[in-house]
Short mmCIF file of C-alpha atoms in Angstrom, two decimals:
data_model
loop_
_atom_site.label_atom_id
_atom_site.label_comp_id
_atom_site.label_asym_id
_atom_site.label_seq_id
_atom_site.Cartn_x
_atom_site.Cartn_y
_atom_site.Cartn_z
CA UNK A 48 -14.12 49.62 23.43
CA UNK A 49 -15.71 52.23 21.23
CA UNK A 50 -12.92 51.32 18.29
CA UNK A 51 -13.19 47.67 18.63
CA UNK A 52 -17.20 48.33 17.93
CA UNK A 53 -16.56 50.57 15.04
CA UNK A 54 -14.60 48.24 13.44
CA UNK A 55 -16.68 45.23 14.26
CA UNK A 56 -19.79 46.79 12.88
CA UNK A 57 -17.30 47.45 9.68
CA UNK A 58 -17.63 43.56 8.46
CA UNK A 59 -20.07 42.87 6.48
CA UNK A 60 -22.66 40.42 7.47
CA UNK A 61 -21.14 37.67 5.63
CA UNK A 62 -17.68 38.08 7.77
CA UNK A 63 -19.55 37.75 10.35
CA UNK A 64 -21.11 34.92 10.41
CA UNK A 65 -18.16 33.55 8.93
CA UNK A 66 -16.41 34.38 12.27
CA UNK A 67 -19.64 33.12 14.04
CA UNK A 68 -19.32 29.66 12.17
CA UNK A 69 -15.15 29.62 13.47
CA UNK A 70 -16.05 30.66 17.12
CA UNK A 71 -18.42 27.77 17.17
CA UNK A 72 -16.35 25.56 16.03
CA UNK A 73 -13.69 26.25 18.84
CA UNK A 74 -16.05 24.17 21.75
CA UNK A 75 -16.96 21.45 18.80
CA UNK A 76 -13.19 21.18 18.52
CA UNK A 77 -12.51 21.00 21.93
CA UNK A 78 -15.40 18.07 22.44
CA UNK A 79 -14.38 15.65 19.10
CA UNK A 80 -11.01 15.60 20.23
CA UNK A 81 -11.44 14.84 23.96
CA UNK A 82 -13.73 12.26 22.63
CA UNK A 83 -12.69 10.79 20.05
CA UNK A 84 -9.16 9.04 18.13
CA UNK A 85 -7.09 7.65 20.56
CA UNK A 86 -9.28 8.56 23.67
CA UNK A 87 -12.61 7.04 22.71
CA UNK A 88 -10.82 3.98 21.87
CA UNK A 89 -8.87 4.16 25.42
CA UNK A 90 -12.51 5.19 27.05
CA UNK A 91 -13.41 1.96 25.22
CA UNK A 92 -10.85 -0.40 26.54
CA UNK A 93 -11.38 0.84 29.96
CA UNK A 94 -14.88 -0.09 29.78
CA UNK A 95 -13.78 -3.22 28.98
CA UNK A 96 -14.71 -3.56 24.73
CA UNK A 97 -12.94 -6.29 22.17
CA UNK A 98 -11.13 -5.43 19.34
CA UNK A 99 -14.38 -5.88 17.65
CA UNK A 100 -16.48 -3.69 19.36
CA UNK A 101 -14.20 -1.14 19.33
CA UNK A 102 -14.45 -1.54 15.38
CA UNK A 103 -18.67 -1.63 15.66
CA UNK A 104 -18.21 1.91 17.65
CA UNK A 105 -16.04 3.04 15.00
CA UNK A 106 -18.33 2.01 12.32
CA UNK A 107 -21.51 3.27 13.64
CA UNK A 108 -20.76 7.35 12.85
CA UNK A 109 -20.85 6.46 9.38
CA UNK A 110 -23.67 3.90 9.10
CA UNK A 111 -26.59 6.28 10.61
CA UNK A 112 -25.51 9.14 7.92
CA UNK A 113 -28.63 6.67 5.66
CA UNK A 114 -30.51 9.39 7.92
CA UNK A 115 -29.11 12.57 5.77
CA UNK A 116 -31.65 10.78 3.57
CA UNK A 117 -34.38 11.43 5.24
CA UNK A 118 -33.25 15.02 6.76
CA UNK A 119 -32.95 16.21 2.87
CA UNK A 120 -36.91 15.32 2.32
CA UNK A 121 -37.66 16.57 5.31
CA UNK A 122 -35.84 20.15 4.76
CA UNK A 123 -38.19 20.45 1.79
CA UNK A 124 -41.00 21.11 4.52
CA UNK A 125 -38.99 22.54 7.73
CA UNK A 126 -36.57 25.00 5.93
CA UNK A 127 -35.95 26.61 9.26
CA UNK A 128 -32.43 25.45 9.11
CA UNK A 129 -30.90 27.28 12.37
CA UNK A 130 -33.64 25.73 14.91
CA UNK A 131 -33.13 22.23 12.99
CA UNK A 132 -28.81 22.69 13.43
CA UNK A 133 -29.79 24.06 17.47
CA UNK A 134 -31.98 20.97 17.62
CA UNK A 135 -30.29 18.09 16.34
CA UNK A 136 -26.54 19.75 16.81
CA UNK A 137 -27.38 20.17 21.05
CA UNK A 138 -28.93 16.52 20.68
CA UNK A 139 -25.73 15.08 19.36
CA UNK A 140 -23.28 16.84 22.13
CA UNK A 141 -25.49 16.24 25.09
CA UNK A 142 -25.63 12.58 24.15
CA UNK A 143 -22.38 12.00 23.67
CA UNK A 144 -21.13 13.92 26.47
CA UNK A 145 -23.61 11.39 28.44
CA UNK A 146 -21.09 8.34 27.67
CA UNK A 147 -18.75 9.56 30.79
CA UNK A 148 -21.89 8.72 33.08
CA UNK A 149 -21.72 5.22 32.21
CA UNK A 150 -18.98 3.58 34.77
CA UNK A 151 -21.01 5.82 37.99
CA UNK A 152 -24.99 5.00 36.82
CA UNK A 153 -24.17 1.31 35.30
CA UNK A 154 -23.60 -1.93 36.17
CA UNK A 155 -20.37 -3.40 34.73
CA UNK A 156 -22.35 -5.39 32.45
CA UNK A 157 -23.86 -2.90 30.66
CA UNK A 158 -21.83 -0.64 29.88
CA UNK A 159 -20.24 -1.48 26.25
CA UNK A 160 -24.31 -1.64 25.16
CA UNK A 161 -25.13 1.43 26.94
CA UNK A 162 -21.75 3.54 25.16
CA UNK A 163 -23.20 1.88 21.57
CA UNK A 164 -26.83 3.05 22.16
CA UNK A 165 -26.05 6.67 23.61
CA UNK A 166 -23.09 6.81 20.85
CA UNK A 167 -25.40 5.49 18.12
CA UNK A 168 -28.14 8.08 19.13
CA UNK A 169 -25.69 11.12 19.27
CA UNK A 170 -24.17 10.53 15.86
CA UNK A 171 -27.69 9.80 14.75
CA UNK A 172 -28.59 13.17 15.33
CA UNK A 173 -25.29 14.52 14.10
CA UNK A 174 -26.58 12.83 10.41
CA UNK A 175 -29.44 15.17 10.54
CA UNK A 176 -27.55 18.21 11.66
CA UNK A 177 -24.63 17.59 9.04
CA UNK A 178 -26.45 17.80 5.69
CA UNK A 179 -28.45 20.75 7.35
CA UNK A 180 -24.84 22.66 8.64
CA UNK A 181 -23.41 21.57 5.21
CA UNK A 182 -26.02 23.38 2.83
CA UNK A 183 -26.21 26.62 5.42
CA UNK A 184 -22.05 26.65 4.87
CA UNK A 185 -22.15 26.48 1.25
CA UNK A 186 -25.44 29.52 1.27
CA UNK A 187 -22.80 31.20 3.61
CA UNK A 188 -19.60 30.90 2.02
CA UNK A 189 -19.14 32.56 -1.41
CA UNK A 190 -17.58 30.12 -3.84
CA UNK A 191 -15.01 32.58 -4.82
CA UNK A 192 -13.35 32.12 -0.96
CA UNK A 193 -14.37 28.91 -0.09
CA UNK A 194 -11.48 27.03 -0.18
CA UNK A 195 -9.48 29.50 1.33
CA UNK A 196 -12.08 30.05 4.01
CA UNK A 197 -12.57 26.09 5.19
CA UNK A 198 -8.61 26.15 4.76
CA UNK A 199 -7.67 28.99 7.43
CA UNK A 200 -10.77 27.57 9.56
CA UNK A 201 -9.90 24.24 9.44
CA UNK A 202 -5.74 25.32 10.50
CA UNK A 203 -7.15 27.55 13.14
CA UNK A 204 -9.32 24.76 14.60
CA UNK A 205 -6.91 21.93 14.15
CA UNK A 206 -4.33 24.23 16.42
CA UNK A 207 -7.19 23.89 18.80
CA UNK A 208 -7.19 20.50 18.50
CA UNK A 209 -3.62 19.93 18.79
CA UNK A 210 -3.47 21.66 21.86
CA UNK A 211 -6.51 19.58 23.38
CA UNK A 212 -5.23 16.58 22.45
CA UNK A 213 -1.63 16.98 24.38
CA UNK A 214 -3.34 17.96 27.23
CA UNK A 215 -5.33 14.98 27.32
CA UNK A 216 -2.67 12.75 26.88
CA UNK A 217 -1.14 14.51 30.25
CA UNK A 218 -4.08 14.25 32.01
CA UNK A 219 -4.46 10.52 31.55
CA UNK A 220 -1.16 9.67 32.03
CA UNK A 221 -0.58 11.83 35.18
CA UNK A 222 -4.01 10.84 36.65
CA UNK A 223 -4.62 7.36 34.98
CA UNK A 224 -8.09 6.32 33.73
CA UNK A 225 -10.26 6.09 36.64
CA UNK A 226 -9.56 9.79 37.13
CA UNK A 227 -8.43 11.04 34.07
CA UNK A 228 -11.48 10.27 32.37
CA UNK A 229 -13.68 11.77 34.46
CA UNK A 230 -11.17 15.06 34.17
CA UNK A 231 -12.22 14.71 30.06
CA UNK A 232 -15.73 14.59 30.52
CA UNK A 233 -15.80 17.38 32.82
CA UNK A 234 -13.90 20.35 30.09
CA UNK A 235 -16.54 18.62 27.68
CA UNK A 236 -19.36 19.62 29.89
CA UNK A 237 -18.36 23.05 29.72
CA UNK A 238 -17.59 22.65 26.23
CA UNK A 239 -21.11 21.57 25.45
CA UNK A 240 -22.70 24.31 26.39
CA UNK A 241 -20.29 26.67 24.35
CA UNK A 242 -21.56 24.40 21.25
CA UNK A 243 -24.78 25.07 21.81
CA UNK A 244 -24.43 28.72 22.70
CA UNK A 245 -22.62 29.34 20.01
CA UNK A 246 -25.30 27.50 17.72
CA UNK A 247 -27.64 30.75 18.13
CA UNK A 248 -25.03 32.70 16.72
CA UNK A 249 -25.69 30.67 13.28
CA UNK A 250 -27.72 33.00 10.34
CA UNK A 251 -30.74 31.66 8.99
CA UNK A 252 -30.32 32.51 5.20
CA UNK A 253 -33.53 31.49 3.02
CA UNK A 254 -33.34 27.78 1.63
CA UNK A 255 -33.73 27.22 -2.27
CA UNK A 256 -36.00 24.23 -1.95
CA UNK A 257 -35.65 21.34 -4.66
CA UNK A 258 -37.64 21.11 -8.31
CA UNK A 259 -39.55 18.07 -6.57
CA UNK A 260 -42.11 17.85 -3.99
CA UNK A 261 -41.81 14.13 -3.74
CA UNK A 262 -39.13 11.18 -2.04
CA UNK A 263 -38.64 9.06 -5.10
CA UNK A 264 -37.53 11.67 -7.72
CA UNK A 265 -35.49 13.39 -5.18
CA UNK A 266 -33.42 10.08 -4.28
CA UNK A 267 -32.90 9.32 -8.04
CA UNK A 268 -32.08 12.42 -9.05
CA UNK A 269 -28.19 12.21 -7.37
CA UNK A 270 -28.18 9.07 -9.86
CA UNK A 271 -28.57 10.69 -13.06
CA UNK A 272 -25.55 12.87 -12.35
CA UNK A 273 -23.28 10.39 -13.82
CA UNK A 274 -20.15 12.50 -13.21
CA UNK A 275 -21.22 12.58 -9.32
CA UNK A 276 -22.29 9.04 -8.88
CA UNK A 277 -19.44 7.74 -10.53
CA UNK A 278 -17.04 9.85 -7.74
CA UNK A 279 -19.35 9.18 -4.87
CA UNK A 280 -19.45 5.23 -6.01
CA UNK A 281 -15.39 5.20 -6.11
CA UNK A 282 -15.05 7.36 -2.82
CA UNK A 283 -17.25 4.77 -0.86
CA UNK A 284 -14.89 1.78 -2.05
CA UNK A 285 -12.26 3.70 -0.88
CA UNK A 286 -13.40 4.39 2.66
CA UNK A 287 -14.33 0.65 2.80
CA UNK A 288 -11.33 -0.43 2.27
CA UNK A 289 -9.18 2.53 4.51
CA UNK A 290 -11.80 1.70 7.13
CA UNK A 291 -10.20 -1.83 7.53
CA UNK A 292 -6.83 -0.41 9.19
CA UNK A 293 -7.14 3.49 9.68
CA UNK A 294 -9.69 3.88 11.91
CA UNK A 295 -8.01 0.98 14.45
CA UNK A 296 -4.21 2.72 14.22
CA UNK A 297 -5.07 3.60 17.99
CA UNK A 298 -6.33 -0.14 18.86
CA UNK A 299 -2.74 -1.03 17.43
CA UNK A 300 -0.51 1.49 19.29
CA UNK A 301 -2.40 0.65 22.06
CA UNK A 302 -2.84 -3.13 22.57
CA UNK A 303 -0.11 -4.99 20.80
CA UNK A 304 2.65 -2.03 20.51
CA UNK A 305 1.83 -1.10 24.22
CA UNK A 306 2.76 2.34 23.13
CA UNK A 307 1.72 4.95 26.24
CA UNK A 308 -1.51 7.76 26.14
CA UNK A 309 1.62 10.19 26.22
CA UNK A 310 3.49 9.41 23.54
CA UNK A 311 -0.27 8.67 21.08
CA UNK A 312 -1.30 12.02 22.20
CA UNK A 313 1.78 13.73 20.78
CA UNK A 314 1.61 11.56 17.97
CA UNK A 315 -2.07 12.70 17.10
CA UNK A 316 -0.83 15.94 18.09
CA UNK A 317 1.72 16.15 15.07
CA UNK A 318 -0.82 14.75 12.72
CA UNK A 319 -3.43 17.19 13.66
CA UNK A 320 -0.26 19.59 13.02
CA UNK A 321 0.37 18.37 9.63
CA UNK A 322 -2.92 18.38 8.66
CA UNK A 323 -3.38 22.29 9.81
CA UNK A 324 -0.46 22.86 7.53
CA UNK A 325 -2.35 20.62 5.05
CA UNK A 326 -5.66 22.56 4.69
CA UNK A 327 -3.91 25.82 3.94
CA UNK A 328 -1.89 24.35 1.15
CA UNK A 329 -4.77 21.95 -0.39
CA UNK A 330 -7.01 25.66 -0.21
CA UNK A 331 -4.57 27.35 -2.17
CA UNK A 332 -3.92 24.04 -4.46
CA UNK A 333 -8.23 24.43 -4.64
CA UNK A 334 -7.64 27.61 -6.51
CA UNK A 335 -6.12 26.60 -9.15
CA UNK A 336 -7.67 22.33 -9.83
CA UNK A 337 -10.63 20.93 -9.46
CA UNK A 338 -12.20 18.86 -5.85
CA UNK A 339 -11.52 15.45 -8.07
CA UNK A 340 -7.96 15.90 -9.20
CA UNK A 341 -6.89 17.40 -5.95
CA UNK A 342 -8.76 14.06 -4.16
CA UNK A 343 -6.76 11.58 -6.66
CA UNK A 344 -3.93 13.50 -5.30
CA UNK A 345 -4.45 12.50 -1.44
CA UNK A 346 -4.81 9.02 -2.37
CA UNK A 347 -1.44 7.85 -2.87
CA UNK A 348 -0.99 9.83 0.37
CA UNK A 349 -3.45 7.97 2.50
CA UNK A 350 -1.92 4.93 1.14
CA UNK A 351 1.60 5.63 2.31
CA UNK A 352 0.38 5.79 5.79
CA UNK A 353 -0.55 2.34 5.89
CA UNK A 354 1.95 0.77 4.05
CA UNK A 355 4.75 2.86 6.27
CA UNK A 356 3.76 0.30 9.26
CA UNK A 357 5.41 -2.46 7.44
CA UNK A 358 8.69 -0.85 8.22
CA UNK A 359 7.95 -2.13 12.09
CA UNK A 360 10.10 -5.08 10.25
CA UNK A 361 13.15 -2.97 10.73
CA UNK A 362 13.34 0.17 12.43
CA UNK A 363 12.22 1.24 15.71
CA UNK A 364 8.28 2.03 16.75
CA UNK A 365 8.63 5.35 17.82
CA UNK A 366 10.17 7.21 13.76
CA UNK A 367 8.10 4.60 12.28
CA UNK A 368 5.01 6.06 14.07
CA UNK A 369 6.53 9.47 13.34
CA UNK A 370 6.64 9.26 9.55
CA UNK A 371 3.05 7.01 9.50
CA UNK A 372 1.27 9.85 11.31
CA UNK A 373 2.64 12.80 8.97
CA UNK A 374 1.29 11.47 6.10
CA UNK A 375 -1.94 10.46 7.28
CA UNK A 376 -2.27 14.13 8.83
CA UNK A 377 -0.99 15.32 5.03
CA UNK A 378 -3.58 12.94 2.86
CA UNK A 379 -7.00 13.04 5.68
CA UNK A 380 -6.48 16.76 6.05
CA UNK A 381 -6.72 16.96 1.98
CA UNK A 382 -9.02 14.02 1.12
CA UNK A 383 -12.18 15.75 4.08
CA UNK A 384 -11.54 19.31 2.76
CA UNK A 385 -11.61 18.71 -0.73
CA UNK A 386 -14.29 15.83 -0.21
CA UNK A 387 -16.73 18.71 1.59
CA UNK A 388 -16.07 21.12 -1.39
CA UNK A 389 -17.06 18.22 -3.73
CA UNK A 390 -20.14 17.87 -2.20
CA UNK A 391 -21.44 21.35 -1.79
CA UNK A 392 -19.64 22.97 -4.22
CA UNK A 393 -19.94 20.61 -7.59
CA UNK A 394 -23.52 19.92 -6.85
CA UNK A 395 -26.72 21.74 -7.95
CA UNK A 396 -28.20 24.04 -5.32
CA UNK A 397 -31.84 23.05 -5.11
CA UNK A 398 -30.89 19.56 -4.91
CA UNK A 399 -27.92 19.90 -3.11
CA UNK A 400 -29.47 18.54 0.85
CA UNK A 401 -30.15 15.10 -1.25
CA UNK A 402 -26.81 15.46 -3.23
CA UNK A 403 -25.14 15.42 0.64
CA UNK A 404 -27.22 12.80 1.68
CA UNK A 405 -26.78 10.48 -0.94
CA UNK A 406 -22.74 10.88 -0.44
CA UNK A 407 -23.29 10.37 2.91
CA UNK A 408 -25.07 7.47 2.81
CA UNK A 409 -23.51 5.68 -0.03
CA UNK A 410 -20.07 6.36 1.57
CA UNK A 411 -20.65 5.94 5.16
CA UNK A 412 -22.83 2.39 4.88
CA UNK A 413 -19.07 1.55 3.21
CA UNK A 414 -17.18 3.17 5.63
CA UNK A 415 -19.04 1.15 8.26
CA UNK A 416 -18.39 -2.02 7.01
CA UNK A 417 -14.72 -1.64 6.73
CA UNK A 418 -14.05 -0.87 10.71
CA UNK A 419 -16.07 -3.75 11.42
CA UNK A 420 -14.36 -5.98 9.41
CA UNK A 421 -10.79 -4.41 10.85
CA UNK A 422 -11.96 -5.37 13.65
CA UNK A 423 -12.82 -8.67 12.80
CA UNK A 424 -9.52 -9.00 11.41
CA UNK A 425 -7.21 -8.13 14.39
CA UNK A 426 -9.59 -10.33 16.25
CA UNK A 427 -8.26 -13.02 13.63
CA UNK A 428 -4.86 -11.95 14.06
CA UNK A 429 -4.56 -12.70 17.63
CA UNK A 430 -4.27 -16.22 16.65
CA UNK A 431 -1.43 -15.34 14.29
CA UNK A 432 1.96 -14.18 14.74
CA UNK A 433 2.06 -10.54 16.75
CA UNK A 434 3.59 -8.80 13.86
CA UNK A 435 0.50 -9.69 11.58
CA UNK A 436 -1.42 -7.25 14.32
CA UNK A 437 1.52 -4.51 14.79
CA UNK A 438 1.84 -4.15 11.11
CA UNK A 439 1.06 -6.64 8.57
CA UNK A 440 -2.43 -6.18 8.09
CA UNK A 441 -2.40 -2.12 8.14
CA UNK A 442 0.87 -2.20 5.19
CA UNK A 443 -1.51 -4.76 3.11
CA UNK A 444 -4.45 -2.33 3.25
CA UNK A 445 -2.22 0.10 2.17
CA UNK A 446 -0.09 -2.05 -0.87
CA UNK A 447 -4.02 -2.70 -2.27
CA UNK A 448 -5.15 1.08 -1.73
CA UNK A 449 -2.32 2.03 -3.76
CA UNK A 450 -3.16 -0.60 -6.18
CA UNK A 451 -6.84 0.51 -6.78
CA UNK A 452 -5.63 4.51 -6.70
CA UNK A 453 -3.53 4.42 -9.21
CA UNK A 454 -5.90 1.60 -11.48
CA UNK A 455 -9.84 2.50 -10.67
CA UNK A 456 -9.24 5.94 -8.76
CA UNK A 457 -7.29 7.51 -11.83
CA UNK A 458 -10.11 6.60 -14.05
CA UNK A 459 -12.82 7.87 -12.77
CA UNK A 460 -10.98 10.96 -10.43
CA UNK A 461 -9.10 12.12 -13.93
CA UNK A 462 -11.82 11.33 -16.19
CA UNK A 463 -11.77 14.85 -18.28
CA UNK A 464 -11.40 16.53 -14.44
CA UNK A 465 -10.81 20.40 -14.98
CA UNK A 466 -7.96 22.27 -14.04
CA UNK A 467 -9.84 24.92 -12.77
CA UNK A 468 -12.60 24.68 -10.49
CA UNK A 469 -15.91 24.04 -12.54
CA UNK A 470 -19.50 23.00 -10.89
CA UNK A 471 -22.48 25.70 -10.00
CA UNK A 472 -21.01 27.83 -7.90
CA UNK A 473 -17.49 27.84 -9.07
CA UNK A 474 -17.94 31.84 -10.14
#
């Protein structure tokens, strides 16, 4: 015991909160993947939701991130940025962990409005805490082993994640929803309170507050960074548009491919496993190009794994779900790593909280739009022909993804885009 404290007190105090920032992780893992992909849109079909409002539920973690807007004025004043992350973090588990209460406190009735108010609510709060937790991570992580840090932590939590989401899939096939659910909600409760235990164990380094004192110059500021805006302005277009089929793969496997909780979990499992693989090679890739030519990279990636579906037309579900899966692991594990070091790394410190919440905003009012109008469209397509819903609209998203990386995304992705990593803190 003696060694082990020797050689603890040996890391410096950025290892260590480094390895405070992975351990609390592990419960925030083990609660986003119990509650959400294919078993928060399973919760949602037990409690009885459309194709539609499974696509407004979808939609509404990215439309309350307008509220990073106001959390980056507001950080000017309260720079206290472990109570706000305790705060708004606990707010955001608690609530969401609340959503299992609905079927026993509920009338029937109520409960698709009472899962979008509590859900709304808890990823309302998670706005606020994310352009908080995003600033503290780039004070925290040197530059110079960032992308091999969020790399190694993000393949370390995936594995996590992996792991969580087989087990689910067990536990809802073995004990079906009425009981399996409830199973869920339970390791979350435990979970929870990890999180927010393991929120104390967060450093509270001192914040470099922005040039401005007031709202408007901050919020135009992000604008006059034409090399920024111009990347942001693309990225939201593209989330619009992979919002339309990606986010509803699990309505699709579910409803009109009847495929079982089993066999999704295992497929989510070996996408989560690809995209653990994923972050350690995109890190090392980080070393050597810059966040925007790594990001045109993923692109053509992400489009693949909708336009794969279209091979429904021929070959079995099951390989077809196989191959669809690994490359949405390989392009989502690159596109959210890289996308995070774009935002805190290629951005000015002082102004970085409204740098985040201007991305944020700008690309999740986009990325809301799209579920909801997926949803829309498989509500459509129930009027059509049943392979327009198993596959035809998700391999058209993908054909015009493709079409608008390779035209608009090289343009403004490439657009004199080092080959080394540049921005403030690239040193």
């Amino acid at each position: 015991m003696q060694l082990r404290t020797r050689s603890w007190n040996r890391f410096t105090p950025t290892r260590k909160h480094l390895w405070f920032a992975t351990l609390e992780g592990a419960p925030a893992t083990i609660i986003t993947t119990l509650l959400n992909g294919p078993f928060l849109t399973g919760y949602l079909l037990y409690l009885g939701a459309t194709s539609s409002e499974v696509g407004l539920v979808l939609a509404m973690t990215t439309i309350v991130n307008v509220g990073q807007i106001l959390m980056a004025y507001l950080m000017q004043k309260w720079s206290n940025r472990k109570l706000l992350i305790l705060i708004f973090g606990s707010m955001h588990r608690i609530l969401w962990a609340c959503t299992g209460l609905i079927p026993f406190v509920l009338e029937r009735d109520l409960w698709i409005p009472a899962y979008v108010v509590l859900y709304t609510l808890a990823f309302l709060s998670n706005s606020f805490a994310g352009v908080v937790w995003s600033t503290l991570m780039a004070d925290m992580v040197p530059a110079s082993v960032r992308a091999r840090h969020f790399g190694i932590r993000n393949m370390l939590l995936n594995a996590l994640g992996s792991l969580c989401l087989f087990m689910g899939g067990q536990i809802l096939d073995h004990y079906g929803n009425e009981t399996g659910f409830p199973i869920l909600y339970s390791i979350v409760g435990v979970a929870v309170v990890c999180n927010v235990l393991g929120y104390t164990l967060y450093p509270n380094p001192s914040f470099q507050q922005s040039e401005d004192t007031k709202l408007m110059p901050m919020l135009t500021r992000p604008f006059k960074d034409r090399t920024y805006i111009r990347a942001t302005a693309f990225l939201a277009l593209w989330l619009f548009m992979q919002g339309i089929s990606v986010p509803l793969f699990s309505y699709v496997m579910l409803k009109p491919l009847q495929v079982s909780y089993q066999t999704i979990s295992i497929l989510t499992v070996l996408q989560t496993a690809v995209m653990m693989m994923s972050f350690y090679v995109w890190g090392n890739l980080n070393a050597r190009w810059s966040n925007r030519q790594l990001l045109f990279w993923t692109l053509p990636i992400l489009s693949l794994s909708c336009m794969l579906w279209g091979l429904l037309a021929w070959l079995p579900v099951l390989p077809v779900l196989i191959i669809v899966h690994m490359c949405l692991g390989a392009g989502t594990g690159g596109f959210n790593q890289l996308a995070f070091n774009f935002i805190i790394g290629d951005t000015p410190r002082g102004e970085r909280p409204m740098f985040i919440a201007m991305y944020s905003t700008l690309t999740g009012f986009a990325a809301f739009l799209g579920p909801l109008l997926g949803g829309r469209m498989y509500g459509w397509a129930e009027r059509m022909p049943l392979w327009v819903q198993q596959y035809g609209i998700s391999s058209g998203m993908g054909l015009i993804m493709l079409l608008l990386a390779v035209s608009l995304g090289r343009r403004v992705l490439l657009d004199k885009a080092p080959k080394t990593p540049t921005g403030p803190d690239a040193m």
